Amino acid sequence: MPEIEIIQKEEMRVAKITLNNETFRTESGAMYYMRGQLTMESKAPSIGGFLKAAVTGETIFRPTYTGTGELYLEPTAMGIHIMELSGESWILENGSYYASEMGVEVEAHREKALTAFKSGEGFLDFQTKISGNGRVIVLTPGPVEEINLENDKLVVDGKFAFARSAGLSYTCEKASKSIIGSITSGEGMVRVYQGTGQVLMSPFMYYPARLLSSISRIGQVG
């Protein structure tokens, strides 16, 4: 089993994966450097895979690294969380998936058009679905809090919920039943999770990640 270590220096985090005649998959462009007898391979998908990627915006290439050695992923100001799947499925927000063991299947997941539009992601909101068995390295805005739902309902203002059990119902709704109520409450649209399962959240962002997010928004306005 690959060994995964999270190294933190100067408010930045690096994932180090030690392989012993094993294979590991990463998001495209995630590799920082590697040492030892490791071979990178990035296979072209089938025509169907190309067409799906063109429609969904999903990453076409997810390289694999095979052999014995050390693989380091790009430093990030975000948090790094390790999820361990045992046959279940999860939905990750865009940009959360970073790398995983080979027993994990990674594919695009599309929300209903109206839900995607209300959530601020546009009519075509494609997230990432992970399923199977193995560990998944996920990028998070900050420290992780696990919310367990048992036939319950969770209402979240904002996008700090980054992962949910695939079996949970997800919608985006007005904070109040009336438009006036939503406006006067100071809350517009909220994200609603219902059913039985888990939601992973980072309600408190790491300062460097919050700073980079603010700079990015300023750039978009300009």
PDB file of C-alpha atoms in Angstrom:
ATOM      1  CA  MET A   1       0.000   0.000   0.000  1.00  0.00           C
ATOM      2  CA  PRO A   2       1.422   3.427  -0.938  1.00  0.00           C
ATOM      3  CA  GLU A   3       2.517   5.577   1.994  1.00  0.00           C
ATOM      4  CA  ILE A   4       1.006   9.074   2.022  1.00  0.00           C
ATOM      5  CA  GLU A   5       2.610  11.866   4.051  1.00  0.00           C
ATOM      6  CA  ILE A   6       1.519  15.501   4.273  1.00  0.00           C
ATOM      7  CA  ILE A   7       4.464  17.908   4.665  1.00  0.00           C
ATOM      8  CA  GLN A   8       3.758  21.443   5.905  1.00  0.00           C
ATOM      9  CA  LYS A   9       6.263  24.295   5.651  1.00  0.00           C
ATOM     10  CA  GLU A  10       5.857  28.080   5.369  1.00  0.00           C
ATOM     11  CA  GLU A  11       2.038  27.783   5.448  1.00  0.00           C
ATOM     12  CA  MET A  12       2.174  25.537   2.371  1.00  0.00           C
ATOM     13  CA  ARG A  13       1.388  21.817   2.131  1.00  0.00           C
ATOM     14  CA  VAL A  14       2.887  19.086  -0.027  1.00  0.00           C
ATOM     15  CA  ALA A  15       1.627  15.521  -0.420  1.00  0.00           C
ATOM     16  CA  LYS A  16       4.432  12.940  -0.560  1.00  0.00           C
ATOM     17  CA  ILE A  17       3.545   9.468  -1.850  1.00  0.00           C
ATOM     18  CA  THR A  18       6.053   6.654  -1.355  1.00  0.00           C
ATOM     19  CA  LEU A  19       5.566   3.750  -3.770  1.00  0.00           C
ATOM     20  CA  ASN A  20       7.010   0.246  -3.496  1.00  0.00           C
ATOM     21  CA  ASN A  21       6.405  -1.389  -6.883  1.00  0.00           C
ATOM     22  CA  GLU A  22       2.960   0.251  -6.923  1.00  0.00           C
ATOM     23  CA  THR A  23       0.881   2.643  -9.035  1.00  0.00           C
ATOM     24  CA  PHE A  24      -0.783   5.930  -8.088  1.00  0.00           C
ATOM     25  CA  ARG A  25      -3.040   8.289 -10.072  1.00  0.00           C
ATOM     26  CA  THR A  26      -3.047  12.111  -9.915  1.00  0.00           C
ATOM     27  CA  GLU A  27      -4.957  15.010 -11.398  1.00  0.00           C
ATOM     28  CA  SER A  28      -3.333  16.443 -14.521  1.00  0.00           C
ATOM     29  CA  GLY A  29      -0.451  18.784 -13.622  1.00  0.00           C
ATOM     30  CA  ALA A  30      -0.355  17.732  -9.954  1.00  0.00           C
ATOM     31  CA  MET A  31       3.184  16.288 -10.023  1.00  0.00           C
ATOM     32  CA  TYR A  32       5.859  18.527  -8.421  1.00  0.00           C
ATOM     33  CA  TYR A  33       8.849  16.200  -8.659  1.00  0.00           C
ATOM     34  CA  MET A  34       9.707  12.539  -8.194  1.00  0.00           C
ATOM     35  CA  ARG A  35      12.743  10.484  -7.315  1.00  0.00           C
ATOM     36  CA  GLY A  36      13.580   6.815  -7.691  1.00  0.00           C
ATOM     37  CA  GLN A  37      12.551   4.298 -10.298  1.00  0.00           C
ATOM     38  CA  LEU A  38       9.162   5.759 -11.187  1.00  0.00           C
ATOM     39  CA  THR A  39       7.575   5.857 -14.623  1.00  0.00           C
ATOM     40  CA  MET A  40       4.829   8.291 -15.569  1.00  0.00           C
ATOM     41  CA  GLU A  41       2.186   7.221 -18.055  1.00  0.00           C
ATOM     42  CA  SER A  42      -0.696   9.280 -19.437  1.00  0.00           C
ATOM     43  CA  LYS A  43      -2.970   7.294 -21.730  1.00  0.00           C
ATOM     44  CA  ALA A  44      -5.237   8.941 -24.270  1.00  0.00           C
ATOM     45  CA  PRO A  45      -8.901   8.119 -23.582  1.00  0.00           C
ATOM     46  CA  SER A  46     -11.242   6.477 -26.046  1.00  0.00           C
ATOM     47  CA  ILE A  47     -13.245   8.554 -28.530  1.00  0.00           C
ATOM     48  CA  GLY A  48     -16.152   8.286 -26.130  1.00  0.00           C
ATOM     49  CA  GLY A  49     -13.913   9.633 -23.390  1.00  0.00           C
ATOM     50  CA  PHE A  50     -12.892  12.586 -25.545  1.00  0.00           C
ATOM     51  CA  LEU A  51     -16.522  13.401 -26.356  1.00  0.00           C
ATOM     52  CA  LYS A  52     -17.532  13.142 -22.706  1.00  0.00           C
ATOM     53  CA  ALA A  53     -14.671  15.412 -21.673  1.00  0.00           C
ATOM     54  CA  ALA A  54     -15.637  17.963 -24.325  1.00  0.00           C
ATOM     55  CA  VAL A  55     -19.178  18.106 -22.943  1.00  0.00           C
ATOM     56  CA  THR A  56     -18.391  17.949 -19.224  1.00  0.00           C
ATOM     57  CA  GLY A  57     -15.115  19.875 -19.070  1.00  0.00           C
ATOM     58  CA  GLU A  58     -13.660  16.891 -17.216  1.00  0.00           C
ATOM     59  CA  THR A  59      -9.886  16.411 -17.223  1.00  0.00           C
ATOM     60  CA  ILE A  60      -8.980  14.191 -20.196  1.00  0.00           C
ATOM     61  CA  PHE A  61      -5.639  12.964 -18.855  1.00  0.00           C
ATOM     62  CA  ARG A  62      -4.999  11.742 -15.320  1.00  0.00           C
ATOM     63  CA  PRO A  63      -1.414  10.430 -15.295  1.00  0.00           C
ATOM     64  CA  THR A  64      -0.319   7.373 -13.338  1.00  0.00           C
ATOM     65  CA  TYR A  65       3.058   6.813 -11.655  1.00  0.00           C
ATOM     66  CA  THR A  66       4.387   3.277 -11.345  1.00  0.00           C
ATOM     67  CA  GLY A  67       7.461   1.773  -9.690  1.00  0.00           C
ATOM     68  CA  THR A  68       9.471   2.306  -6.538  1.00  0.00           C
ATOM     69  CA  GLY A  69      10.292   5.792  -5.319  1.00  0.00           C
ATOM     70  CA  GLU A  70       8.840   9.037  -4.013  1.00  0.00           C
ATOM     71  CA  LEU A  71       6.249  11.212  -5.730  1.00  0.00           C
ATOM     72  CA  TYR A  72       5.705  14.806  -4.537  1.00  0.00           C
ATOM     73  CA  LEU A  73       2.608  16.776  -5.528  1.00  0.00           C
ATOM     74  CA  GLU A  74       2.517  20.531  -6.156  1.00  0.00           C
ATOM     75  CA  PRO A  75       2.643  22.714  -3.004  1.00  0.00           C
ATOM     76  CA  THR A  76      -0.708  24.248  -2.120  1.00  0.00           C
ATOM     77  CA  ALA A  77      -2.054  26.882   0.267  1.00  0.00           C
ATOM     78  CA  MET A  78      -5.180  24.750   0.555  1.00  0.00           C
ATOM     79  CA  GLY A  79      -5.628  21.993   3.094  1.00  0.00           C
ATOM     80  CA  ILE A  80      -4.942  18.369   2.135  1.00  0.00           C
ATOM     81  CA  HIS A  81      -7.387  15.749   3.381  1.00  0.00           C
ATOM     82  CA  ILE A  82      -7.166  11.980   2.873  1.00  0.00           C
ATOM     83  CA  MET A  83     -10.453  10.150   2.325  1.00  0.00           C
ATOM     84  CA  GLU A  84     -10.599   6.350   2.571  1.00  0.00           C
ATOM     85  CA  LEU A  85     -13.274   4.676   0.461  1.00  0.00           C
ATOM     86  CA  SER A  86     -14.628   1.213   1.249  1.00  0.00           C
ATOM     87  CA  GLY A  87     -17.006   0.574  -1.604  1.00  0.00           C
ATOM     88  CA  GLU A  88     -18.987   3.808  -1.275  1.00  0.00           C
ATOM     89  CA  SER A  89     -19.383   6.767  -3.619  1.00  0.00           C
ATOM     90  CA  TRP A  90     -18.842  10.486  -2.987  1.00  0.00           C
ATOM     91  CA  ILE A  91     -19.420  13.701  -4.935  1.00  0.00           C
ATOM     92  CA  LEU A  92     -16.596  16.274  -4.784  1.00  0.00           C
ATOM     93  CA  GLU A  93     -16.836  19.946  -5.654  1.00  0.00           C
ATOM     94  CA  ASN A  94     -14.851  21.106  -8.692  1.00  0.00           C
ATOM     95  CA  GLY A  95     -11.120  21.365  -7.963  1.00  0.00           C
ATOM     96  CA  SER A  96     -11.245  19.156  -4.847  1.00  0.00           C
ATOM     97  CA  TYR A  97      -9.886  15.915  -6.352  1.00  0.00           C
ATOM     98  CA  TYR A  98      -6.069  15.745  -6.339  1.00  0.00           C
ATOM     99  CA  ALA A  99      -4.932  12.106  -6.467  1.00  0.00           C
ATOM    100  CA  SER A 100      -5.966   8.568  -5.555  1.00  0.00           C
ATOM    101  CA  GLU A 101      -5.072   4.911  -5.383  1.00  0.00           C
ATOM    102  CA  MET A 102      -5.898   2.765  -8.392  1.00  0.00           C
ATOM    103  CA  GLY A 103      -8.859   1.046  -6.729  1.00  0.00           C
ATOM    104  CA  VAL A 104     -10.764   4.339  -6.883  1.00  0.00           C
ATOM    105  CA  GLU A 105     -12.818   5.189  -9.979  1.00  0.00           C
ATOM    106  CA  VAL A 106     -12.905   8.885 -10.910  1.00  0.00           C
ATOM    107  CA  GLU A 107     -15.563  10.294 -13.232  1.00  0.00           C
ATOM    108  CA  ALA A 108     -17.607  13.416 -13.941  1.00  0.00           C
ATOM    109  CA  HIS A 109     -20.916  14.025 -12.184  1.00  0.00           C
ATOM    110  CA  ARG A 110     -23.475  16.491 -13.531  1.00  0.00           C
ATOM    111  CA  GLU A 111     -25.996  18.297 -11.379  1.00  0.00           C
ATOM    112  CA  LYS A 112     -29.476  19.109 -12.643  1.00  0.00           C
ATOM    113  CA  ALA A 113     -29.289  22.256 -14.767  1.00  0.00           C
ATOM    114  CA  LEU A 114     -31.524  24.382 -12.519  1.00  0.00           C
ATOM    115  CA  THR A 115     -29.695  23.323  -9.336  1.00  0.00           C
ATOM    116  CA  ALA A 116     -26.351  24.120 -10.967  1.00  0.00           C
ATOM    117  CA  PHE A 117     -27.558  27.524 -12.121  1.00  0.00           C
ATOM    118  CA  LYS A 118     -28.927  28.445  -8.688  1.00  0.00           C
ATOM    119  CA  SER A 119     -25.684  27.378  -7.004  1.00  0.00           C
ATOM    120  CA  GLY A 120     -23.770  29.905  -9.128  1.00  0.00           C
ATOM    121  CA  GLU A 121     -21.981  27.295 -11.237  1.00  0.00           C
ATOM    122  CA  GLY A 122     -23.858  27.914 -14.481  1.00  0.00           C
ATOM    123  CA  PHE A 123     -26.271  25.545 -16.212  1.00  0.00           C
ATOM    124  CA  LEU A 124     -23.563  22.923 -16.753  1.00  0.00           C
ATOM    125  CA  ASP A 125     -22.117  22.206 -13.318  1.00  0.00           C
ATOM    126  CA  PHE A 126     -19.901  19.122 -13.514  1.00  0.00           C
ATOM    127  CA  GLN A 127     -18.446  17.867 -10.264  1.00  0.00           C
ATOM    128  CA  THR A 128     -16.294  14.799  -9.610  1.00  0.00           C
ATOM    129  CA  LYS A 129     -17.646  11.418  -8.503  1.00  0.00           C
ATOM    130  CA  ILE A 130     -15.284   9.015  -6.726  1.00  0.00           C
ATOM    131  CA  SER A 131     -16.176   5.426  -5.903  1.00  0.00           C
ATOM    132  CA  GLY A 132     -14.590   2.078  -5.110  1.00  0.00           C
ATOM    133  CA  ASN A 133     -11.889   1.161  -2.640  1.00  0.00           C
ATOM    134  CA  GLY A 134      -8.772   3.083  -1.645  1.00  0.00           C
ATOM    135  CA  ARG A 135      -7.515   6.449  -0.476  1.00  0.00           C
ATOM    136  CA  VAL A 136      -8.207   9.757  -2.179  1.00  0.00           C
ATOM    137  CA  ILE A 137      -6.203  12.969  -1.682  1.00  0.00           C
ATOM    138  CA  VAL A 138      -8.565  15.940  -1.622  1.00  0.00           C
ATOM    139  CA  LEU A 139      -7.863  19.683  -1.519  1.00  0.00           C
ATOM    140  CA  THR A 140      -9.867  21.591   1.092  1.00  0.00           C
ATOM    141  CA  PRO A 141     -10.296  25.318   1.899  1.00  0.00           C
ATOM    142  CA  GLY A 142      -9.391  24.713   5.556  1.00  0.00           C
ATOM    143  CA  PRO A 143      -9.599  22.235   8.465  1.00  0.00           C
ATOM    144  CA  VAL A 144     -12.179  19.528   7.818  1.00  0.00           C
ATOM    145  CA  GLU A 145     -15.382  19.015   9.789  1.00  0.00           C
ATOM    146  CA  GLU A 146     -17.492  15.889   9.259  1.00  0.00           C
ATOM    147  CA  ILE A 147     -21.263  16.265   9.464  1.00  0.00           C
ATOM    148  CA  ASN A 148     -23.193  12.992   9.861  1.00  0.00           C
ATOM    149  CA  LEU A 149     -26.808  13.045   8.717  1.00  0.00           C
ATOM    150  CA  GLU A 150     -29.331  10.407   9.773  1.00  0.00           C
ATOM    151  CA  ASN A 151     -32.502  11.064   7.798  1.00  0.00           C
ATOM    152  CA  ASP A 152     -31.757  14.724   8.465  1.00  0.00           C
ATOM    153  CA  LYS A 153     -31.328  18.051   6.650  1.00  0.00           C
ATOM    154  CA  LEU A 154     -28.306  20.363   6.449  1.00  0.00           C
ATOM    155  CA  VAL A 155     -28.512  23.919   5.073  1.00  0.00           C
ATOM    156  CA  VAL A 156     -25.220  25.576   4.087  1.00  0.00           C
ATOM    157  CA  ASP A 157     -24.636  29.189   3.070  1.00  0.00           C
ATOM    158  CA  GLY A 158     -21.604  29.338   0.793  1.00  0.00           C
ATOM    159  CA  LYS A 159     -19.381  26.813  -0.921  1.00  0.00           C
ATOM    160  CA  PHE A 160     -17.353  25.493   2.013  1.00  0.00           C
ATOM    161  CA  ALA A 161     -19.033  22.053   1.853  1.00  0.00           C
ATOM    162  CA  PHE A 162     -16.651  20.294  -0.560  1.00  0.00           C
ATOM    163  CA  ALA A 163     -17.758  16.641  -0.440  1.00  0.00           C
ATOM    164  CA  ARG A 164     -20.930  14.676   0.183  1.00  0.00           C
ATOM    165  CA  SER A 165     -22.072  11.069   0.154  1.00  0.00           C
ATOM    166  CA  ALA A 166     -23.469  10.292  -3.286  1.00  0.00           C
ATOM    167  CA  GLY A 167     -26.720   9.038  -1.741  1.00  0.00           C
ATOM    168  CA  LEU A 168     -27.619  12.410  -0.247  1.00  0.00           C
ATOM    169  CA  SER A 169     -30.163  14.618  -1.978  1.00  0.00           C
ATOM    170  CA  TYR A 170     -28.664  17.968  -3.012  1.00  0.00           C
ATOM    171  CA  THR A 171     -30.562  21.101  -4.041  1.00  0.00           C
ATOM    172  CA  CYS A 172     -30.012  24.847  -4.090  1.00  0.00           C
ATOM    173  CA  GLU A 173     -32.909  26.880  -2.682  1.00  0.00           C
ATOM    174  CA  LYS A 174     -33.906  30.348  -1.513  1.00  0.00           C
ATOM    175  CA  ALA A 175     -33.024  30.956   2.133  1.00  0.00           C
ATOM    176  CA  SER A 176     -36.624  32.031   2.760  1.00  0.00           C
ATOM    177  CA  LYS A 177     -39.871  30.970   1.128  1.00  0.00           C
ATOM    178  CA  SER A 178     -40.332  34.470  -0.255  1.00  0.00           C
ATOM    179  CA  ILE A 179     -37.962  36.557  -2.367  1.00  0.00           C
ATOM    180  CA  ILE A 180     -38.370  39.502   0.033  1.00  0.00           C
ATOM    181  CA  GLY A 181     -37.569  37.252   2.992  1.00  0.00           C
ATOM    182  CA  SER A 182     -34.403  35.999   1.283  1.00  0.00           C
ATOM    183  CA  ILE A 183     -33.263  39.547   0.521  1.00  0.00           C
ATOM    184  CA  THR A 184     -34.015  41.009   3.962  1.00  0.00           C
ATOM    185  CA  SER A 185     -32.405  38.052   5.771  1.00  0.00           C
ATOM    186  CA  GLY A 186     -29.097  38.795   4.074  1.00  0.00           C
ATOM    187  CA  GLU A 187     -29.043  35.227   2.742  1.00  0.00           C
ATOM    188  CA  GLY A 188     -29.765  34.589  -0.944  1.00  0.00           C
ATOM    189  CA  MET A 189     -29.465  31.009  -2.158  1.00  0.00           C
ATOM    190  CA  VAL A 190     -28.422  28.208   0.189  1.00  0.00           C
ATOM    191  CA  ARG A 191     -27.271  24.641  -0.451  1.00  0.00           C
ATOM    192  CA  VAL A 192     -29.460  21.928   1.047  1.00  0.00           C
ATOM    193  CA  TYR A 193     -28.360  18.345   1.771  1.00  0.00           C
ATOM    194  CA  GLN A 194     -30.964  15.793   2.866  1.00  0.00           C
ATOM    195  CA  GLY A 195     -31.017  12.103   3.721  1.00  0.00           C
ATOM    196  CA  THR A 196     -28.555   9.765   5.378  1.00  0.00           C
ATOM    197  CA  GLY A 197     -24.836  10.154   4.788  1.00  0.00           C
ATOM    198  CA  GLN A 198     -21.920  12.503   5.383  1.00  0.00           C
ATOM    199  CA  VAL A 199     -20.993  16.032   4.337  1.00  0.00           C
ATOM    200  CA  LEU A 200     -17.388  17.262   4.613  1.00  0.00           C
ATOM    201  CA  MET A 201     -16.989  20.998   5.207  1.00  0.00           C
ATOM    202  CA  SER A 202     -14.258  23.588   5.797  1.00  0.00           C
ATOM    203  CA  PRO A 203     -16.121  26.543   7.359  1.00  0.00           C
ATOM    204  CA  PHE A 204     -12.841  28.203   8.429  1.00  0.00           C
ATOM    205  CA  MET A 205     -10.474  28.823   5.528  1.00  0.00           C
ATOM    206  CA  TYR A 206      -6.707  28.810   5.961  1.00  0.00           C
ATOM    207  CA  TYR A 207      -5.431  32.390   5.754  1.00  0.00           C
ATOM    208  CA  PRO A 208      -3.204  31.916   2.635  1.00  0.00           C
ATOM    209  CA  ALA A 209      -6.059  30.193   0.799  1.00  0.00           C
ATOM    210  CA  ARG A 210      -8.462  32.988   1.785  1.00  0.00           C
ATOM    211  CA  LEU A 211      -5.957  35.612   0.596  1.00  0.00           C
ATOM    212  CA  LEU A 212      -5.458  33.890  -2.766  1.00  0.00           C
ATOM    213  CA  SER A 213      -9.231  33.557  -3.174  1.00  0.00           C
ATOM    214  CA  SER A 214      -9.678  37.290  -2.542  1.00  0.00           C
ATOM    215  CA  ILE A 215      -6.951  38.194  -5.046  1.00  0.00           C
ATOM    216  CA  SER A 216      -8.567  35.894  -7.634  1.00  0.00           C
ATOM    217  CA  ARG A 217     -11.951  37.589  -7.206  1.00  0.00           C
ATOM    218  CA  ILE A 218     -10.355  41.028  -7.593  1.00  0.00           C
ATOM    219  CA  GLY A 219      -8.708  39.867 -10.812  1.00  0.00           C
ATOM    220  CA  GLN A 220     -12.024  38.606 -12.162  1.00  0.00           C
ATOM    221  CA  VAL A 221     -13.695  41.950 -11.440  1.00  0.00           C
ATOM    222  CA  GLY A 222     -10.850  43.827 -13.147  1.00  0.00           C
TER     223      GLY A 222
END
